[in-house]
Amino acid sequence: MKAAKISNFPVLDEQKIHYLDNAATTQKPGCVITAAANYYRQHNANPMRGLYALSIAATDAYEKARQSVADFVHAADSREIIFTRNATESLNLVASSYGSMALSEGDEIIVTIVEHHSNFLPWQQAAKRAGAKVVFFECEQDGTLSIETFRSLLNERTKIVAMTQLSNVFGRSYDVKAFAAAAHEAGAVFVCDGAQSVPHMPVDVQELDVDFLAFSGHKMYAPMGIGVLYGKAALLEEMPPFLYGGEMIEYVTREGATYAELPHKFEAGTVNVGGAVGLDEAIAFMHRIGWEKIIKSEDDLTVYAFEKMQQIPHIHIIGSSDPLEHHGILTFTIDGVHPHDVAAIFDSEDVAVRAGHHCAQPLHKHLGLFSTTRASLAFYNTKEDVDAFIDCLASIRGRMGYE
Amino acid sequence: MSKTFYNEILTDHNVNPTHKHSIEGANFSLEGVNPSCGDDIVLSLKVEDGIITDGGYEGDGCAISQASADMMLDLVIGKSKEEALRLSDIFLRMIKDEITEEEKEELEEAGVLEDVSHMPARVKCAVLGWHTMEEMLAE
Ligand SMILES: Cc1ncc(COP(=O)(O)O)c(C=O)c1O
């Protein structure tokens, strides 16, 4: 956990910052920046269209990235990987396309109260369009989701279950394998939000048996603007396109069109090859570091920060009392100090944290909170980062005129 | 942002506000909301013969919104409606661009919020009380 380890992250090297907002987006390693830049320097052409070498090189780079992503999440087939802009777009794709196909009046969509707005609002809209109903699956105060409660919500009207694998507020991970199995027994499709889990733990879509998995490249060291939707081929094949235009058709006539095969059916228009190449390199980078090291570093730092936070009076950590159930995410309140003031004070000490409702307003309401402050770690953070955070945290109430 | 932005004047108005209470016999009352921070105040004024004779606010929010409302009330209680609106104009100009030294002196303690002009995310917090008062008195 020394400087050597972070020396290939230009922002961390060159800026005076203790970057603890990794759940919002991670910093990018030099190798990813170089890979994306090199694509534009050496291989740039519009993929899929050109019948010349450069365009073929661009297409190859893009499809290689798709294969890397498929391998990374253990998809059976790279046709099951759709590139999008981000997790939000992936979830909108499923809600719009699968939603329009599967939902009728009176149907139910189960959404957990823990969800990010990205895995809630698309369902709220899909439900409105179909005359279906969103059923909330509520968590306990510490963020746990009970399988018994879940079973009690399932019934023959349940068509879709939308659940995150790792909460961006509690940092808690959920046993989606068990929830997906229960959903399947009831005949529902299981949509998993992997925006926070995929960057921080190995995810195997076949082992979990989820029907869809959405995540964003930018939260796992890749550039912004590239995201992924994994979907089981059998479902994707049945689904109507999400966006219409170039690159997603077979034949177009004045009256209609036949659509391209998977995955291109869902990738209308010119795609983000630079982003995909960056994501490919980010995956290679994560493999070079290794899951063992990534997880150990994140767990060690979480335990270290958690224990120090517990010693500071008037700080309340949201979620589990076991630091190992936080996966680098420490969301908290400070008695008497508004989170936006908290974040501003951290900023004055060059500590970057997030304040607000973290795109989870229904959850905050459920917990009886308006807003909170969140520090989120990545493996490249150091003990010095945590110490700077803790020192500042301990001073906040004093600086705000208490005691 | 300066390390001393949350200075004693500001934190004292936030932690020990003078005017955070309801006003008996208030004839003006309006809620002001700033959804980004979740600042939510209800400002009440008692205006007699065109003079603000008493005022208070209730609600929740960040230190900047709360202290700003408290300092504003310090300044406008005892003044005429027109004078309050004139001071409000100075305050809002201070946050949006620049004012003269003399104008800043007129704002008394509220002048400490000048630095908010460099923090776009917090401007709404600082002006919440003032905007609410303007809207109310304009009616
Ligand atoms: C759990 C969760 N889901 C979805 C998202 C949305 O990610 P993006 O903004 O990259 O689409 C986020 C990121 O903030 C998240 O934390």
PDB file of N, CA, C and O and ligand atoms in Angstrom, chain A residues 23-25 85-91 114-119 164-169 193-197 214-219 225-227 329 354 358-359 374, ligand 1:
ATOM      1  N   ALA A  23     -16.561   4.701  -5.702  1.00  0.00           N
ATOM      2  CA  ALA A  23     -17.847   4.104  -6.082  1.00  0.00           C
ATOM      3  C   ALA A  23     -18.521   4.963  -7.151  1.00  0.00           C
ATOM      4  O   ALA A  23     -19.353   4.488  -7.906  1.00  0.00           O
ATOM      5  N   ALA A  24     -18.145   6.241  -7.215  1.00  0.00           N
ATOM      6  CA  ALA A  24     -18.698   7.116  -8.257  1.00  0.00           C
ATOM      7  C   ALA A  24     -17.976   6.860  -9.570  1.00  0.00           C
ATOM      8  O   ALA A  24     -18.602   6.647 -10.607  1.00  0.00           O
ATOM      9  N   THR A  25     -16.667   6.881  -9.534  1.00  0.00           N
ATOM     10  CA  THR A  25     -15.868   6.467 -10.686  1.00  0.00           C
ATOM     11  C   THR A  25     -14.444   6.245 -10.189  1.00  0.00           C
ATOM     12  O   THR A  25     -13.999   6.909  -9.258  1.00  0.00           O
ATOM     13  N   ARG A  85     -23.503   2.683 -23.117  1.00  0.00           N
ATOM     14  CA  ARG A  85     -22.703   3.789 -22.567  1.00  0.00           C
ATOM     15  C   ARG A  85     -22.333   3.542 -21.113  1.00  0.00           C
ATOM     16  O   ARG A  85     -21.287   3.962 -20.643  1.00  0.00           O
ATOM     17  N   ASN A  86     -23.234   2.911 -20.378  1.00  0.00           N
ATOM     18  CA  ASN A  86     -23.018   2.732 -18.937  1.00  0.00           C
ATOM     19  C   ASN A  86     -24.096   1.800 -18.391  1.00  0.00           C
ATOM     20  O   ASN A  86     -24.991   1.369 -19.129  1.00  0.00           O
ATOM     21  N   ALA A  87     -24.022   1.522 -17.111  1.00  0.00           N
ATOM     22  CA  ALA A  87     -25.000   0.629 -16.474  1.00  0.00           C
ATOM     23  C   ALA A  87     -26.412   1.182 -16.634  1.00  0.00           C
ATOM     24  O   ALA A  87     -27.365   0.424 -16.847  1.00  0.00           O
ATOM     25  N   THR A  88     -26.527   2.486 -16.542  1.00  0.00           N
ATOM     26  CA  THR A  88     -27.846   3.111 -16.655  1.00  0.00           C
ATOM     27  C   THR A  88     -28.480   2.790 -18.004  1.00  0.00           C
ATOM     28  O   THR A  88     -29.653   2.421 -18.085  1.00  0.00           O
ATOM     29  N   GLU A  89     -27.694   2.933 -19.073  1.00  0.00           N
ATOM     30  CA  GLU A  89     -28.244   2.640 -20.388  1.00  0.00           C
ATOM     31  C   GLU A  89     -28.567   1.146 -20.518  1.00  0.00           C
ATOM     32  O   GLU A  89     -29.588   0.774 -21.106  1.00  0.00           O
ATOM     33  N   SER A  90     -27.725   0.305 -19.949  1.00  0.00           N
ATOM     34  CA  SER A  90     -27.979  -1.137 -20.001  1.00  0.00           C
ATOM     35  C   SER A  90     -29.320  -1.469 -19.346  1.00  0.00           C
ATOM     36  O   SER A  90     -30.107  -2.258 -19.871  1.00  0.00           O
ATOM     37  N   LEU A  91     -29.557  -0.870 -18.191  1.00  0.00           N
ATOM     38  CA  LEU A  91     -30.803  -1.157 -17.468  1.00  0.00           C
ATOM     39  C   LEU A  91     -32.005  -0.589 -18.212  1.00  0.00           C
ATOM     40  O   LEU A  91     -33.078  -1.196 -18.246  1.00  0.00           O
ATOM     41  N   VAL A 114     -33.149  -0.781  -2.033  1.00  0.00           N
ATOM     42  CA  VAL A 114     -31.724  -0.453  -1.994  1.00  0.00           C
ATOM     43  C   VAL A 114     -31.242   0.120  -3.339  1.00  0.00           C
ATOM     44  O   VAL A 114     -30.208   0.776  -3.405  1.00  0.00           O
ATOM     45  N   GLU A 115     -32.030  -0.085  -4.393  1.00  0.00           N
ATOM     46  CA  GLU A 115     -31.532   0.225  -5.744  1.00  0.00           C
ATOM     47  C   GLU A 115     -31.135   1.685  -5.965  1.00  0.00           C
ATOM     48  O   GLU A 115     -31.761   2.610  -5.451  1.00  0.00           O
ATOM     49  N   HIS A 116     -30.111   1.815  -6.782  1.00  0.00           N
ATOM     50  CA  HIS A 116     -29.728   3.100  -7.371  1.00  0.00           C
ATOM     51  C   HIS A 116     -30.889   3.532  -8.278  1.00  0.00           C
ATOM     52  O   HIS A 116     -31.580   2.675  -8.846  1.00  0.00           O
ATOM     53  N   HIS A 117     -31.098   4.820  -8.445  1.00  0.00           N
ATOM     54  CA  HIS A 117     -32.190   5.285  -9.302  1.00  0.00           C
ATOM     55  C   HIS A 117     -32.136   4.646 -10.696  1.00  0.00           C
ATOM     56  O   HIS A 117     -33.150   4.486 -11.355  1.00  0.00           O
ATOM     57  N   SER A 118     -30.928   4.288 -11.134  1.00  0.00           N
ATOM     58  CA  SER A 118     -30.759   3.670 -12.457  1.00  0.00           C
ATOM     59  C   SER A 118     -31.433   2.312 -12.574  1.00  0.00           C
ATOM     60  O   SER A 118     -31.722   1.865 -13.673  1.00  0.00           O
ATOM     61  N   ASN A 119     -31.600   1.640 -11.453  1.00  0.00           N
ATOM     62  CA  ASN A 119     -32.273   0.336 -11.491  1.00  0.00           C
ATOM     63  C   ASN A 119     -33.655   0.447 -10.852  1.00  0.00           C
ATOM     64  O   ASN A 119     -34.211  -0.529 -10.375  1.00  0.00           O
ATOM     65  N   THR A 164     -29.672  -5.181  -7.075  1.00  0.00           N
ATOM     66  CA  THR A 164     -28.240  -4.942  -7.178  1.00  0.00           C
ATOM     67  C   THR A 164     -27.473  -6.057  -6.487  1.00  0.00           C
ATOM     68  O   THR A 164     -27.966  -6.657  -5.535  1.00  0.00           O
ATOM     69  N   GLN A 165     -26.271  -6.310  -6.971  1.00  0.00           N
ATOM     70  CA  GLN A 165     -25.443  -7.315  -6.302  1.00  0.00           C
ATOM     71  C   GLN A 165     -24.645  -6.691  -5.163  1.00  0.00           C
ATOM     72  O   GLN A 165     -24.224  -7.379  -4.243  1.00  0.00           O
ATOM     73  N   LEU A 166     -24.438  -5.379  -5.243  1.00  0.00           N
ATOM     74  CA  LEU A 166     -23.687  -4.709  -4.190  1.00  0.00           C
ATOM     75  C   LEU A 166     -24.234  -3.287  -4.080  1.00  0.00           C
ATOM     76  O   LEU A 166     -24.290  -2.563  -5.063  1.00  0.00           O
ATOM     77  N   SER A 167     -24.652  -2.937  -2.870  1.00  0.00           N
ATOM     78  CA  SER A 167     -25.288  -1.635  -2.666  1.00  0.00           C
ATOM     79  C   SER A 167     -24.257  -0.512  -2.683  1.00  0.00           C
ATOM     80  O   SER A 167     -23.225  -0.594  -2.016  1.00  0.00           O
ATOM     81  N   ASN A 168     -24.578   0.560  -3.403  1.00  0.00           N
ATOM     82  CA  ASN A 168     -23.654   1.700  -3.448  1.00  0.00           C
ATOM     83  C   ASN A 168     -23.766   2.562  -2.206  1.00  0.00           C
ATOM     84  O   ASN A 168     -23.032   3.532  -2.062  1.00  0.00           O
ATOM     85  N   VAL A 169     -24.685   2.240  -1.306  1.00  0.00           N
ATOM     86  CA  VAL A 169     -24.818   2.995  -0.054  1.00  0.00           C
ATOM     87  C   VAL A 169     -24.294   2.169   1.124  1.00  0.00           C
ATOM     88  O   VAL A 169     -23.472   2.639   1.907  1.00  0.00           O
ATOM     89  N   ASP A 193     -28.035  -5.592 -11.141  1.00  0.00           N
ATOM     90  CA  ASP A 193     -27.211  -4.404 -11.312  1.00  0.00           C
ATOM     91  C   ASP A 193     -25.828  -4.723 -10.745  1.00  0.00           C
ATOM     92  O   ASP A 193     -25.669  -4.867  -9.528  1.00  0.00           O
ATOM     93  N   GLY A 194     -24.862  -4.833 -11.637  1.00  0.00           N
ATOM     94  CA  GLY A 194     -23.514  -5.170 -11.207  1.00  0.00           C
ATOM     95  C   GLY A 194     -22.576  -3.970 -11.206  1.00  0.00           C
ATOM     96  O   GLY A 194     -21.356  -4.126 -11.147  1.00  0.00           O
ATOM     97  N   ALA A 195     -23.135  -2.760 -11.216  1.00  0.00           N
ATOM     98  CA  ALA A 195     -22.289  -1.559 -11.325  1.00  0.00           C
ATOM     99  C   ALA A 195     -21.249  -1.490 -10.215  1.00  0.00           C
ATOM    100  O   ALA A 195     -20.103  -1.102 -10.447  1.00  0.00           O
ATOM    101  N   GLN A 196     -21.642  -1.908  -9.001  1.00  0.00           N
ATOM    102  CA  GLN A 196     -20.683  -1.857  -7.888  1.00  0.00           C
ATOM    103  C   GLN A 196     -19.985  -3.193  -7.649  1.00  0.00           C
ATOM    104  O   GLN A 196     -18.885  -3.214  -7.106  1.00  0.00           O
ATOM    105  N   SER A 197     -20.595  -4.286  -8.031  1.00  0.00           N
ATOM    106  CA  SER A 197     -19.982  -5.585  -7.722  1.00  0.00           C
ATOM    107  C   SER A 197     -18.895  -5.963  -8.724  1.00  0.00           C
ATOM    108  O   SER A 197     -17.804  -6.391  -8.329  1.00  0.00           O
ATOM    109  N   ALA A 214     -25.913  -5.700 -15.598  1.00  0.00           N
ATOM    110  CA  ALA A 214     -25.516  -4.396 -16.141  1.00  0.00           C
ATOM    111  C   ALA A 214     -24.332  -3.848 -15.361  1.00  0.00           C
ATOM    112  O   ALA A 214     -24.303  -3.955 -14.133  1.00  0.00           O
ATOM    113  N   PHE A 215     -23.360  -3.272 -16.055  1.00  0.00           N
ATOM    114  CA  PHE A 215     -22.279  -2.571 -15.344  1.00  0.00           C
ATOM    115  C   PHE A 215     -21.619  -1.527 -16.234  1.00  0.00           C
ATOM    116  O   PHE A 215     -21.880  -1.470 -17.439  1.00  0.00           O
ATOM    117  N   SER A 216     -20.798  -0.695 -15.599  1.00  0.00           N
ATOM    118  CA  SER A 216     -20.155   0.447 -16.267  1.00  0.00           C
ATOM    119  C   SER A 216     -18.653   0.267 -16.290  1.00  0.00           C
ATOM    120  O   SER A 216     -18.066  -0.094 -15.261  1.00  0.00           O
ATOM    121  N   GLY A 217     -18.025   0.577 -17.404  1.00  0.00           N
ATOM    122  CA  GLY A 217     -16.568   0.513 -17.470  1.00  0.00           C
ATOM    123  C   GLY A 217     -15.886   1.514 -16.544  1.00  0.00           C
ATOM    124  O   GLY A 217     -14.871   1.211 -15.923  1.00  0.00           O
ATOM    125  N   HIS A 218     -16.469   2.695 -16.428  1.00  0.00           N
ATOM    126  CA  HIS A 218     -15.745   3.760 -15.721  1.00  0.00           C
ATOM    127  C   HIS A 218     -15.577   3.506 -14.228  1.00  0.00           C
ATOM    128  O   HIS A 218     -14.768   4.149 -13.578  1.00  0.00           O
ATOM    129  N   LYS A 219     -16.342   2.569 -13.663  1.00  0.00           N
ATOM    130  CA  LYS A 219     -16.163   2.239 -12.246  1.00  0.00           C
ATOM    131  C   LYS A 219     -15.133   1.129 -12.072  1.00  0.00           C
ATOM    132  O   LYS A 219     -14.878   0.667 -10.972  1.00  0.00           O
ATOM    133  N   GLY A 225     -18.146   6.264 -20.674  1.00  0.00           N
ATOM    134  CA  GLY A 225     -18.860   6.158 -21.940  1.00  0.00           C
ATOM    135  C   GLY A 225     -18.890   4.761 -22.528  1.00  0.00           C
ATOM    136  O   GLY A 225     -19.354   4.576 -23.648  1.00  0.00           O
ATOM    137  N   ILE A 226     -18.379   3.765 -21.781  1.00  0.00           N
ATOM    138  CA  ILE A 226     -18.512   2.388 -22.244  1.00  0.00           C
ATOM    139  C   ILE A 226     -19.113   1.574 -21.090  1.00  0.00           C
ATOM    140  O   ILE A 226     -18.650   1.637 -19.966  1.00  0.00           O
ATOM    141  N   GLY A 227     -20.177   0.883 -21.389  1.00  0.00           N
ATOM    142  CA  GLY A 227     -20.849   0.070 -20.382  1.00  0.00           C
ATOM    143  C   GLY A 227     -21.250  -1.244 -21.002  1.00  0.00           C
ATOM    144  O   GLY A 227     -21.068  -1.456 -22.209  1.00  0.00           O
ATOM    145  N   ILE A 329     -17.054   0.535   0.923  1.00  0.00           N
ATOM    146  CA  ILE A 329     -18.023   1.640   0.930  1.00  0.00           C
ATOM    147  C   ILE A 329     -18.414   1.974   2.368  1.00  0.00           C
ATOM    148  O   ILE A 329     -18.979   1.140   3.085  1.00  0.00           O
ATOM    149  N   ARG A 354     -18.111  11.782  -1.345  1.00  0.00           N
ATOM    150  CA  ARG A 354     -19.376  12.133  -1.954  1.00  0.00           C
ATOM    151  C   ARG A 354     -20.408  12.456  -0.881  1.00  0.00           C
ATOM    152  O   ARG A 354     -20.440  11.781   0.143  1.00  0.00           O
ATOM    153  N   HIS A 358     -26.820   9.885  -3.007  1.00  0.00           N
ATOM    154  CA  HIS A 358     -26.165   8.838  -3.805  1.00  0.00           C
ATOM    155  C   HIS A 358     -27.129   8.165  -4.771  1.00  0.00           C
ATOM    156  O   HIS A 358     -27.080   6.950  -4.976  1.00  0.00           O
ATOM    157  N   CYS A 359     -28.000   8.957  -5.364  1.00  0.00           N
ATOM    158  CA  CYS A 359     -28.977   8.430  -6.320  1.00  0.00           C
ATOM    159  C   CYS A 359     -29.803   7.309  -5.713  1.00  0.00           C
ATOM    160  O   CYS A 359     -30.152   6.345  -6.407  1.00  0.00           O
ATOM    161  N   ARG A 374     -20.331   9.695   1.865  1.00  0.00           N
ATOM    162  CA  ARG A 374     -19.800   8.376   1.544  1.00  0.00           C
ATOM    163  C   ARG A 374     -18.330   8.462   1.151  1.00  0.00           C
ATOM    164  O   ARG A 374     -17.967   9.252   0.275  1.00  0.00           O
TER     165      ARG A 374
HETATM  166  C1  LIG C   1     -25.429   0.425  -7.832  1.00  0.00           C
HETATM  167  C2  LIG C   1     -25.320   1.342  -8.998  1.00  0.00           C
HETATM  168  N1  LIG C   1     -26.090   1.141 -10.069  1.00  0.00           N
HETATM  169  C3  LIG C   1     -26.016   1.920 -11.156  1.00  0.00           C
HETATM  170  C4  LIG C   1     -25.149   2.975 -11.221  1.00  0.00           C
HETATM  171  C5  LIG C   1     -25.161   3.826 -12.440  1.00  0.00           C
HETATM  172  O1  LIG C   1     -23.952   3.817 -13.086  1.00  0.00           O
HETATM  173  P1  LIG C   1     -23.718   4.768 -14.347  1.00  0.00           P
HETATM  174  O2  LIG C   1     -23.948   6.158 -13.863  1.00  0.00           O
HETATM  175  O3  LIG C   1     -22.322   4.517 -14.730  1.00  0.00           O
HETATM  176  O4  LIG C   1     -24.702   4.373 -15.377  1.00  0.00           O
HETATM  177  C6  LIG C   1     -24.318   3.228 -10.127  1.00  0.00           C
HETATM  178  C7  LIG C   1     -23.357   4.346 -10.165  1.00  0.00           C
HETATM  179  O5  LIG C   1     -23.460   5.379  -9.610  1.00  0.00           O
HETATM  180  C8  LIG C   1     -24.418   2.401  -8.990  1.00  0.00           C
HETATM  181  O6  LIG C   1     -23.669   2.628  -7.918  1.00  0.00           O
END
